[in-house]
mmCIF file of C-alpha atoms in Angstrom:
data_model
loop_
_atom_site.group_PDB
_atom_site.id
_atom_site.type_symbol
_atom_site.label_atom_id
_atom_site.label_comp_id
_atom_site.label_asym_id
_atom_site.label_seq_id
_atom_site.Cartn_x
_atom_site.Cartn_y
_atom_site.Cartn_z
ATOM 1 C CA MET A 1374 80.479 224.333 140.550
ATOM 2 C CA LEU A 1375 83.837 226.003 139.834
ATOM 3 C CA ASP A 1376 86.549 223.698 138.445
ATOM 4 C CA ASP A 1377 89.475 224.261 136.082
ATOM 5 C CA LEU A 1378 89.413 220.537 135.129
ATOM 6 C CA SER A 1379 93.216 220.444 135.396
ATOM 7 C CA THR A 1380 93.007 217.021 137.032
ATOM 8 C CA GLY A 1381 89.324 216.309 136.449
ATOM 9 C CA HIS A 1382 86.979 215.317 133.670
ATOM 10 C CA ARG A 1383 84.064 217.177 132.143
ATOM 11 C CA ASP A 1384 82.236 213.865 131.692
ATOM 12 C CA ALA A 1385 82.415 213.300 135.456
ATOM 13 C CA VAL A 1386 80.250 216.369 136.071
ATOM 14 C CA GLN A 1387 76.618 215.557 136.814
ATOM 15 C CA PRO A 1388 74.606 216.613 133.700
ATOM 16 C CA LEU A 1389 72.268 218.896 135.659
ATOM 17 C CA ALA A 1390 75.092 220.606 137.550
ATOM 18 C CA LEU A 1391 76.147 224.119 136.576
ATOM 19 C CA LEU A 1392 79.851 224.000 135.706
ATOM 20 C CA ILE A 1393 81.893 227.193 135.545
ATOM 21 C CA GLU A 1394 85.244 226.255 134.052
ATOM 22 C CA GLY A 1395 87.942 228.307 135.736
ATOM 23 C CA SER A 1396 90.212 228.481 138.755
ATOM 24 C CA LEU A 1397 90.219 230.311 142.063
ATOM 25 C CA ARG A 1398 92.992 232.475 140.616
ATOM 26 C CA ASP A 1399 90.562 233.958 138.081
ATOM 27 C CA PRO A 1400 88.645 236.765 139.822
ATOM 28 C CA GLU A 1401 85.988 236.984 137.104
ATOM 29 C CA LYS A 1402 85.216 233.255 137.215
ATOM 30 C CA LEU A 1403 85.240 233.270 141.002
ATOM 31 C CA ARG A 1404 82.837 236.211 141.063
ATOM 32 C CA GLU A 1405 80.599 234.476 138.519
ATOM 33 C CA ALA A 1406 80.442 231.370 140.695
ATOM 34 C CA PHE A 1407 79.059 233.401 143.596
ATOM 35 C CA GLN A 1408 76.689 235.552 141.528
ATOM 36 C CA VAL A 1409 75.050 233.052 139.184
ATOM 37 C CA LYS A 1410 73.172 231.304 142.013
ATOM 38 C CA ASP A 1411 72.453 231.919 145.687
ATOM 39 C CA ILE A 1412 74.999 230.058 147.837
ATOM 40 C CA ASP A 1413 74.408 229.021 151.441
ATOM 41 C CA CYS A 1414 77.524 226.895 151.935
ATOM 42 C CA VAL A 1415 80.781 226.358 150.039
ATOM 43 C CA VAL A 1416 82.204 222.834 149.711
ATOM 44 C CA HIS A 1417 85.918 223.292 149.022
ATOM 45 C CA LEU A 1418 87.346 220.183 147.340
ATOM 46 C CA ALA A 1419 89.945 221.803 145.082
ATOM 47 C CA GLY A 1420 93.677 221.456 145.606
ATOM 48 C CA LYS A 1421 96.866 219.592 144.824
ATOM 49 C CA SER A 1422 97.146 216.223 146.551
ATOM 50 C CA LEU A 1423 100.202 214.231 145.448
ATOM 51 C CA VAL A 1424 102.677 213.755 148.274
ATOM 52 C CA GLY A 1425 105.692 213.123 146.038
ATOM 53 C CA GLU A 1426 104.928 216.123 143.863
ATOM 54 C CA SER A 1427 104.561 218.294 146.955
ATOM 55 C CA VAL A 1428 108.104 217.375 148.016
ATOM 56 C CA GLU A 1429 109.443 218.275 144.580
ATOM 57 C CA LYS A 1430 107.320 221.429 144.160
ATOM 58 C CA PRO A 1431 106.427 222.841 147.585
ATOM 59 C CA ASP A 1432 105.795 226.332 146.181
ATOM 60 C CA LEU A 1433 103.167 224.936 143.819
ATOM 61 C CA TYR A 1434 101.355 223.378 146.792
ATOM 62 C CA GLU A 1435 101.596 226.568 148.828
ATOM 63 C CA GLU A 1436 100.008 228.514 145.975
ATOM 64 C CA ALA A 1437 97.290 225.961 145.165
ATOM 65 C CA ASN A 1438 96.298 224.827 148.650
ATOM 66 C CA VAL A 1439 96.855 227.942 150.753
ATOM 67 C CA GLU A 1440 96.975 231.078 148.624
ATOM 68 C CA GLN A 1441 94.097 230.084 146.367
ATOM 69 C CA GLY A 1442 92.160 228.993 149.438
ATOM 70 C CA ALA A 1443 92.575 232.492 150.847
ATOM 71 C CA LEU A 1444 91.131 233.921 147.628
ATOM 72 C CA LEU A 1445 88.082 231.698 148.084
ATOM 73 C CA LEU A 1446 87.583 232.888 151.666
ATOM 74 C CA ASP A 1447 87.921 236.504 150.538
ATOM 75 C CA ALA A 1448 85.240 235.911 147.904
ATOM 76 C CA MET A 1449 82.963 234.319 150.493
ATOM 77 C CA ARG A 1450 83.317 237.422 152.678
ATOM 78 C CA GLU A 1451 82.649 239.704 149.698
ATOM 79 C CA HIS A 1452 79.452 237.849 148.811
ATOM 80 C CA GLY A 1453 78.167 237.278 152.334
ATOM 81 C CA VAL A 1454 78.629 233.486 152.445
ATOM 82 C CA HIS A 1455 79.604 232.278 155.911
ATOM 83 C CA SER A 1456 79.654 228.447 155.863
ATOM 84 C CA ILE A 1457 82.320 226.184 154.369
ATOM 85 C CA VAL A 1458 83.033 222.443 154.377
ATOM 86 C CA PHE A 1459 86.699 221.795 153.639
ATOM 87 C CA SER A 1460 88.261 218.666 152.147
ATOM 88 C CA SER A 1461 91.283 218.107 154.393
ATOM 89 C CA SER A 1462 93.491 215.058 154.893
ATOM 90 C CA ALA A 1463 94.959 212.551 157.320
ATOM 91 C CA ALA A 1464 98.303 213.981 156.171
ATOM 92 C CA VAL A 1465 97.951 216.748 158.785
ATOM 93 C CA TYR A 1466 98.799 214.267 161.571
ATOM 94 C CA ASP A 1467 102.117 213.079 162.947
ATOM 95 C CA PRO A 1468 102.451 209.660 161.274
ATOM 96 C CA ASP A 1469 104.561 208.367 164.173
ATOM 97 C CA THR A 1470 101.875 208.879 166.813
ATOM 98 C CA ALA A 1471 99.674 206.182 168.346
ATOM 99 C CA MET A 1472 96.867 204.644 166.281
ATOM 100 C CA PRO A 1473 94.007 205.059 165.733
ATOM 101 C CA LEU A 1474 94.343 208.759 165.060
ATOM 102 C CA LEU A 1475 91.993 211.066 166.940
ATOM 103 C CA GLU A 1476 91.215 214.689 166.147
ATOM 104 C CA THR A 1477 93.306 215.490 169.223
ATOM 105 C CA SER A 1478 96.343 213.529 167.957
ATOM 106 C CA PRO A 1479 99.512 215.583 167.322
ATOM 107 C CA LEU A 1480 99.433 217.668 164.140
ATOM 108 C CA ARG A 1481 102.860 217.301 162.558
ATOM 109 C CA PRO A 1482 102.690 216.757 158.779
ATOM 110 C CA ALA A 1483 105.477 214.727 157.188
ATOM 111 C CA ASN A 1484 105.355 216.450 153.792
ATOM 112 C CA PRO A 1485 104.432 219.785 152.146
ATOM 113 C CA TYR A 1486 101.053 218.434 151.056
ATOM 114 C CA GLY A 1487 100.020 217.825 154.661
ATOM 115 C CA GLU A 1488 101.583 221.123 155.732
ATOM 116 C CA THR A 1489 99.473 223.099 153.257
ATOM 117 C CA LYS A 1490 96.295 221.320 154.311
ATOM 118 C CA LEU A 1491 97.056 222.174 157.929
ATOM 119 C CA ARG A 1492 97.919 225.778 157.068
ATOM 120 C CA PHE A 1493 94.531 226.233 155.417
ATOM 121 C CA GLU A 1494 92.769 224.615 158.390
ATOM 122 C CA ARG A 1495 94.482 227.180 160.617
ATOM 123 C CA MET A 1496 93.387 229.942 158.261
ATOM 124 C CA LEU A 1497 89.815 228.717 158.649
ATOM 125 C CA ALA A 1498 90.171 228.804 162.438
ATOM 126 C CA GLU A 1499 91.609 232.323 162.337
ATOM 127 C CA ARG A 1500 88.782 233.677 160.197
ATOM 128 C CA ALA A 1501 86.220 231.856 162.303
ATOM 129 C CA SER A 1502 87.655 233.533 165.410
ATOM 130 C CA ARG A 1503 86.914 236.881 163.734
ATOM 131 C CA GLY A 1504 83.328 235.831 163.083
ATOM 132 C CA GLU A 1505 83.739 235.717 159.288
ATOM 133 C CA ILE A 1506 82.927 232.036 158.760
ATOM 134 C CA ARG A 1507 81.775 228.790 160.292
ATOM 135 C CA TYR A 1508 83.416 225.602 159.088
ATOM 136 C CA VAL A 1509 83.741 221.837 159.199
ATOM 137 C CA SER A 1510 87.087 220.412 158.097
ATOM 138 C CA LEU A 1511 86.813 216.775 157.028
ATOM 139 C CA ARG A 1512 90.083 214.876 157.276
ATOM 140 C CA TYR A 1513 89.927 212.070 154.717
ATOM 141 C CA PHE A 1514 91.845 208.865 154.996
ATOM 142 C CA ASN A 1515 92.044 206.618 151.884
ATOM 143 C CA VAL A 1516 88.980 207.256 149.731
ATOM 144 C CA ALA A 1517 88.098 204.344 147.426
ATOM 145 C CA GLY A 1518 85.243 202.598 145.636
ATOM 146 C CA ALA A 1519 82.830 204.001 143.058
ATOM 147 C CA SER A 1520 79.188 204.845 142.503
ATOM 148 C CA ILE A 1521 77.192 203.347 139.648
ATOM 149 C CA ASP A 1522 78.278 206.031 137.177
ATOM 150 C CA ARG A 1523 81.326 207.724 138.738
ATOM 151 C CA GLY A 1524 84.732 206.189 139.453
ATOM 152 C CA GLU A 1525 88.443 206.930 139.754
ATOM 153 C CA ASP A 1526 90.246 208.077 136.608
ATOM 154 C CA HIS A 1527 93.380 210.069 137.418
ATOM 155 C CA ARG A 1528 95.701 211.313 134.713
ATOM 156 C CA ASN A 1529 98.629 210.577 137.023
ATOM 157 C CA GLU A 1530 97.423 207.549 138.946
ATOM 158 C CA THR A 1531 98.956 207.052 142.394
ATOM 159 C CA HIS A 1532 96.154 205.309 144.334
ATOM 160 C CA LEU A 1533 96.690 201.652 145.173
ATOM 161 C CA ILE A 1534 93.302 200.193 144.195
ATOM 162 C CA PRO A 1535 93.054 201.639 140.653
ATOM 163 C CA LEU A 1536 96.728 200.804 140.080
ATOM 164 C CA LEU A 1537 96.084 197.179 141.021
ATOM 165 C CA MET A 1538 92.947 197.014 138.865
ATOM 166 C CA ASP A 1539 94.802 198.434 135.865
ATOM 167 C CA ALA A 1540 97.446 195.738 136.356
ATOM 168 C CA VAL A 1541 94.730 193.066 136.430
ATOM 169 C CA LEU A 1542 93.308 194.427 133.168
ATOM 170 C CA GLY A 1543 96.761 194.560 131.578
ATOM 171 C CA SER A 1544 96.701 198.312 130.994
ATOM 172 C CA ARG A 1545 99.857 198.672 133.080
ATOM 173 C CA GLY A 1546 102.605 196.391 134.323
ATOM 174 C CA PRO A 1547 102.918 194.810 137.780
ATOM 175 C CA VAL A 1548 102.431 197.180 140.708
ATOM 176 C CA PRO A 1549 105.265 197.620 143.227
ATOM 177 C CA ILE A 1550 104.629 196.701 146.843
ATOM 178 C CA PHE A 1551 106.795 199.231 148.642
ATOM 179 C CA GLY A 1552 108.260 197.583 151.723
ATOM 180 C CA LEU A 1553 107.759 194.133 153.176
ATOM 181 C CA ASP A 1554 109.560 194.745 156.479
ATOM 182 C CA TYR A 1555 107.177 197.103 158.284
ATOM 183 C CA PRO A 1556 106.242 196.303 161.907
ATOM 184 C CA THR A 1557 102.785 195.101 160.800
ATOM 185 C CA PRO A 1558 101.255 191.588 160.852
ATOM 186 C CA ASP A 1559 102.359 190.754 157.290
ATOM 187 C CA GLY A 1560 105.184 193.267 156.878
ATOM 188 C CA THR A 1561 103.356 195.546 154.407
ATOM 189 C CA ALA A 1562 101.968 199.015 155.113
ATOM 190 C CA VAL A 1563 98.476 199.291 156.626
ATOM 191 C CA ARG A 1564 95.931 201.935 155.614
ATOM 192 C CA ASP A 1565 92.323 202.886 156.404
ATOM 193 C CA TYR A 1566 89.936 202.815 153.393
ATOM 194 C CA ILE A 1567 86.562 204.566 153.223
ATOM 195 C CA HIS A 1568 84.011 204.424 150.397
ATOM 196 C CA VAL A 1569 83.530 207.564 148.315
ATOM 197 C CA LEU A 1570 79.741 207.468 148.798
ATOM 198 C CA ASP A 1571 80.218 207.499 152.567
ATOM 199 C CA ILE A 1572 82.516 210.513 152.112
ATOM 200 C CA ALA A 1573 79.793 212.234 150.068
ATOM 201 C CA GLU A 1574 77.213 211.529 152.767
ATOM 202 C CA ALA A 1575 79.518 213.062 155.393
ATOM 203 C CA HIS A 1576 79.644 216.281 153.349
ATOM 204 C CA VAL A 1577 75.864 216.467 153.175
ATOM 205 C CA ARG A 1578 75.668 216.004 156.925
ATOM 206 C CA ALA A 1579 78.384 218.613 157.495
ATOM 207 C CA ILE A 1580 76.364 221.141 155.487
ATOM 208 C CA ARG A 1581 73.289 220.390 157.590
ATOM 209 C CA TYR A 1582 75.370 220.683 160.739
ATOM 210 C CA LEU A 1583 76.484 224.185 159.733
ATOM 211 C CA GLU A 1584 72.854 225.183 159.197
ATOM 212 C CA GLN A 1585 72.463 224.894 162.967
ATOM 213 C CA ASP A 1586 73.483 228.149 164.605
ATOM 214 C CA GLU A 1587 74.720 226.346 167.712
ATOM 215 C CA GLY A 1588 77.119 224.011 165.882
ATOM 216 C CA GLU A 1589 80.794 224.571 166.748
ATOM 217 C CA ASN A 1590 83.581 224.774 164.177
ATOM 218 C CA ARG A 1591 85.010 221.268 163.898
ATOM 219 C CA ALA A 1592 87.721 219.136 162.329
ATOM 220 C CA LEU A 1593 86.538 215.542 161.920
ATOM 221 C CA ASN A 1594 88.198 212.328 160.735
ATOM 222 C CA LEU A 1595 86.552 210.254 158.008
ATOM 223 C CA GLY A 1596 87.772 206.674 157.960
ATOM 224 C CA ALA A 1597 86.601 203.125 158.547
ATOM 225 C CA GLY A 1598 88.491 202.702 161.818
ATOM 226 C CA ARG A 1599 90.244 199.539 160.685
ATOM 227 C CA GLY A 1600 93.374 198.910 158.682
ATOM 228 C CA VAL A 1601 94.009 196.900 155.532
ATOM 229 C CA SER A 1602 97.541 195.913 154.565
ATOM 230 C CA VAL A 1603 98.810 196.104 151.003
ATOM 231 C CA ARG A 1604 99.095 192.320 150.908
ATOM 232 C CA GLU A 1605 95.521 191.943 152.198
ATOM 233 C CA MET A 1606 94.338 194.390 149.524
ATOM 234 C CA VAL A 1607 96.026 192.358 146.769
ATOM 235 C CA GLU A 1608 94.470 189.122 148.048
ATOM 236 C CA ALA A 1609 91.014 190.709 148.366
ATOM 237 C CA LEU A 1610 91.123 192.107 144.837
ATOM 238 C CA GLN A 1611 92.216 188.738 143.505
ATOM 239 C CA SER A 1612 89.177 187.207 145.198
ATOM 240 C CA VAL A 1613 86.791 189.854 143.815
ATOM 241 C CA THR A 1614 88.080 189.689 140.227
ATOM 242 C CA GLY A 1615 88.915 186.010 140.077
ATOM 243 C CA ARG A 1616 92.154 186.980 138.346
ATOM 244 C CA PRO A 1617 95.792 187.213 139.401
ATOM 245 C CA VAL A 1618 96.973 190.664 140.540
ATOM 246 C CA PRO A 1619 100.480 191.300 139.127
ATOM 247 C CA THR A 1620 102.803 192.852 141.724
ATOM 248 C CA PHE A 1621 106.482 192.909 142.581
ATOM 249 C CA GLU A 1622 108.453 193.622 145.742
ATOM 250 C CA ALA A 1623 110.164 196.993 146.082
ATOM 251 C CA PRO A 1624 112.013 198.864 148.864
ATOM 252 C CA ARG A 1625 110.158 201.147 151.230
ATOM 253 C CA ARG A 1626 109.479 204.690 150.057
ATOM 254 C CA ALA A 1627 110.906 207.450 152.217
ATOM 255 C CA GLY A 1628 108.289 208.950 154.491
ATOM 256 C CA ASP A 1629 105.739 206.130 154.236
ATOM 257 C CA PRO A 1630 104.510 205.331 157.773
ATOM 258 C CA PRO A 1631 103.799 201.689 158.694
ATOM 259 C CA THR A 1632 100.188 202.295 159.742
ATOM 260 C CA LEU A 1633 97.531 204.995 159.336
ATOM 261 C CA ILE A 1634 94.120 204.282 160.875
ATOM 262 C CA ALA A 1635 91.408 206.770 161.815
ATOM 263 C CA SER A 1636 89.007 206.976 164.679
ATOM 264 C CA SER A 1637 85.806 208.435 163.200
ATOM 265 C CA GLU A 1638 83.807 208.318 166.419
ATOM 266 C CA ALA A 1639 83.572 212.126 166.533
ATOM 267 C CA ALA A 1640 82.108 212.321 163.007
ATOM 268 C CA ARG A 1641 79.597 209.613 163.893
ATOM 269 C CA ARG A 1642 78.595 211.437 167.058
ATOM 270 C CA VAL A 1643 78.595 215.042 165.802
ATOM 271 C CA LEU A 1644 77.186 214.504 162.307
ATOM 272 C CA GLY A 1645 75.145 211.368 162.908
ATOM 273 C CA TRP A 1646 77.269 209.805 160.173
ATOM 274 C CA ASN A 1647 76.965 206.051 159.745
ATOM 275 C CA PRO A 1648 79.060 204.638 156.870
ATOM 276 C CA GLN A 1649 77.145 202.136 154.742
ATOM 277 C CA PHE A 1650 79.962 200.641 152.664
ATOM 278 C CA GLU A 1651 82.670 199.760 155.176
ATOM 279 C CA ASP A 1652 83.232 196.194 153.985
ATOM 280 C CA LEU A 1653 86.428 196.011 151.924
ATOM 281 C CA ARG A 1654 84.885 193.581 149.462
ATOM 282 C CA VAL A 1655 82.046 196.020 148.722
ATOM 283 C CA ILE A 1656 84.545 198.828 148.166
ATOM 284 C CA LEU A 1657 86.489 196.676 145.719
ATOM 285 C CA GLU A 1658 83.403 195.305 143.956
ATOM 286 C CA THR A 1659 82.074 198.798 143.223
ATOM 287 C CA ALA A 1660 85.475 200.017 142.026
ATOM 288 C CA TRP A 1661 85.982 196.939 139.828
ATOM 289 C CA ASP A 1662 82.502 197.155 138.329
ATOM 290 C CA TRP A 1663 83.063 200.766 137.268
ATOM 291 C CA ARG A 1664 86.519 200.034 135.875
ATOM 292 C CA VAL A 1665 85.288 197.062 133.815
ATOM 293 C CA ARG A 1666 82.471 199.183 132.376
ATOM 294 C CA HIS A 1667 84.832 202.105 131.728
ATOM 295 C CA PRO A 1668 88.166 200.485 130.783
ATOM 296 C CA GLU A 1669 89.465 203.770 129.373
ATOM 297 C CA GLY A 1670 87.986 205.956 132.089
ATOM 298 C CA TYR A 1671 85.927 208.973 131.120
ATOM 299 C CA LYS A 1672 85.286 209.606 127.428
ATOM 300 C CA GLU A 1673 87.509 212.603 126.957
#
């Protein structure tokens, strides 16, 4: 495992995992990652992922998500590794297109973050066309929930569920609800949430898929296929915690689409993927349980 821990936590690393602390920019660390153990498949999760930051610092996102990705692919070629599973995003799609989003929906990112994810996907396709690699690109929608011993703890928190939970616990003030005039049933934005353990299972299945010589290179959506509005999320969390969820009304944010919902039928068909934690209450219960047991996040 190669990670510079710039946005991560050492205590989140599984104790038996081999951690090499460094970035893709460091040729010695990158070489070490490929030489210390035999590698059959790379799972590429690294990258910058804050939409607002990408608008302010597009060059940073180009360097982190595209240029460093190219260094990884070069290292794979150097060390004879041909399979890669890539952590992509729903941000590659045109947010104004019809829902639910299919893998064939128009690709027209609305921000530099989505643009860099799409640029790297196209780099994968180009190298695959030359016979260098085989790949599965997994386009996440809103990942949420927690396992028994791993949960969300971001240094710069932007995700709705942990923000709401922190407000419930009093570790931050009320959370803004951006926009109450969207063309949705209750006027608030609608998003598709998928449990992190179901995401992990999809990666395992993608690796197995690439072990089959006949498997095509694919981009696949990972989502629940149903939307949850911000207001519905607040009400559900209030029900799970039994406590009020402090929020306040705020204007829409520029670039926020009314609705983003995935069709994951292709992932179910191609990978045999069958999400086990689709119920919103289960997602919230697991996230809340971890947060209550780790009120300050990871130790460090």
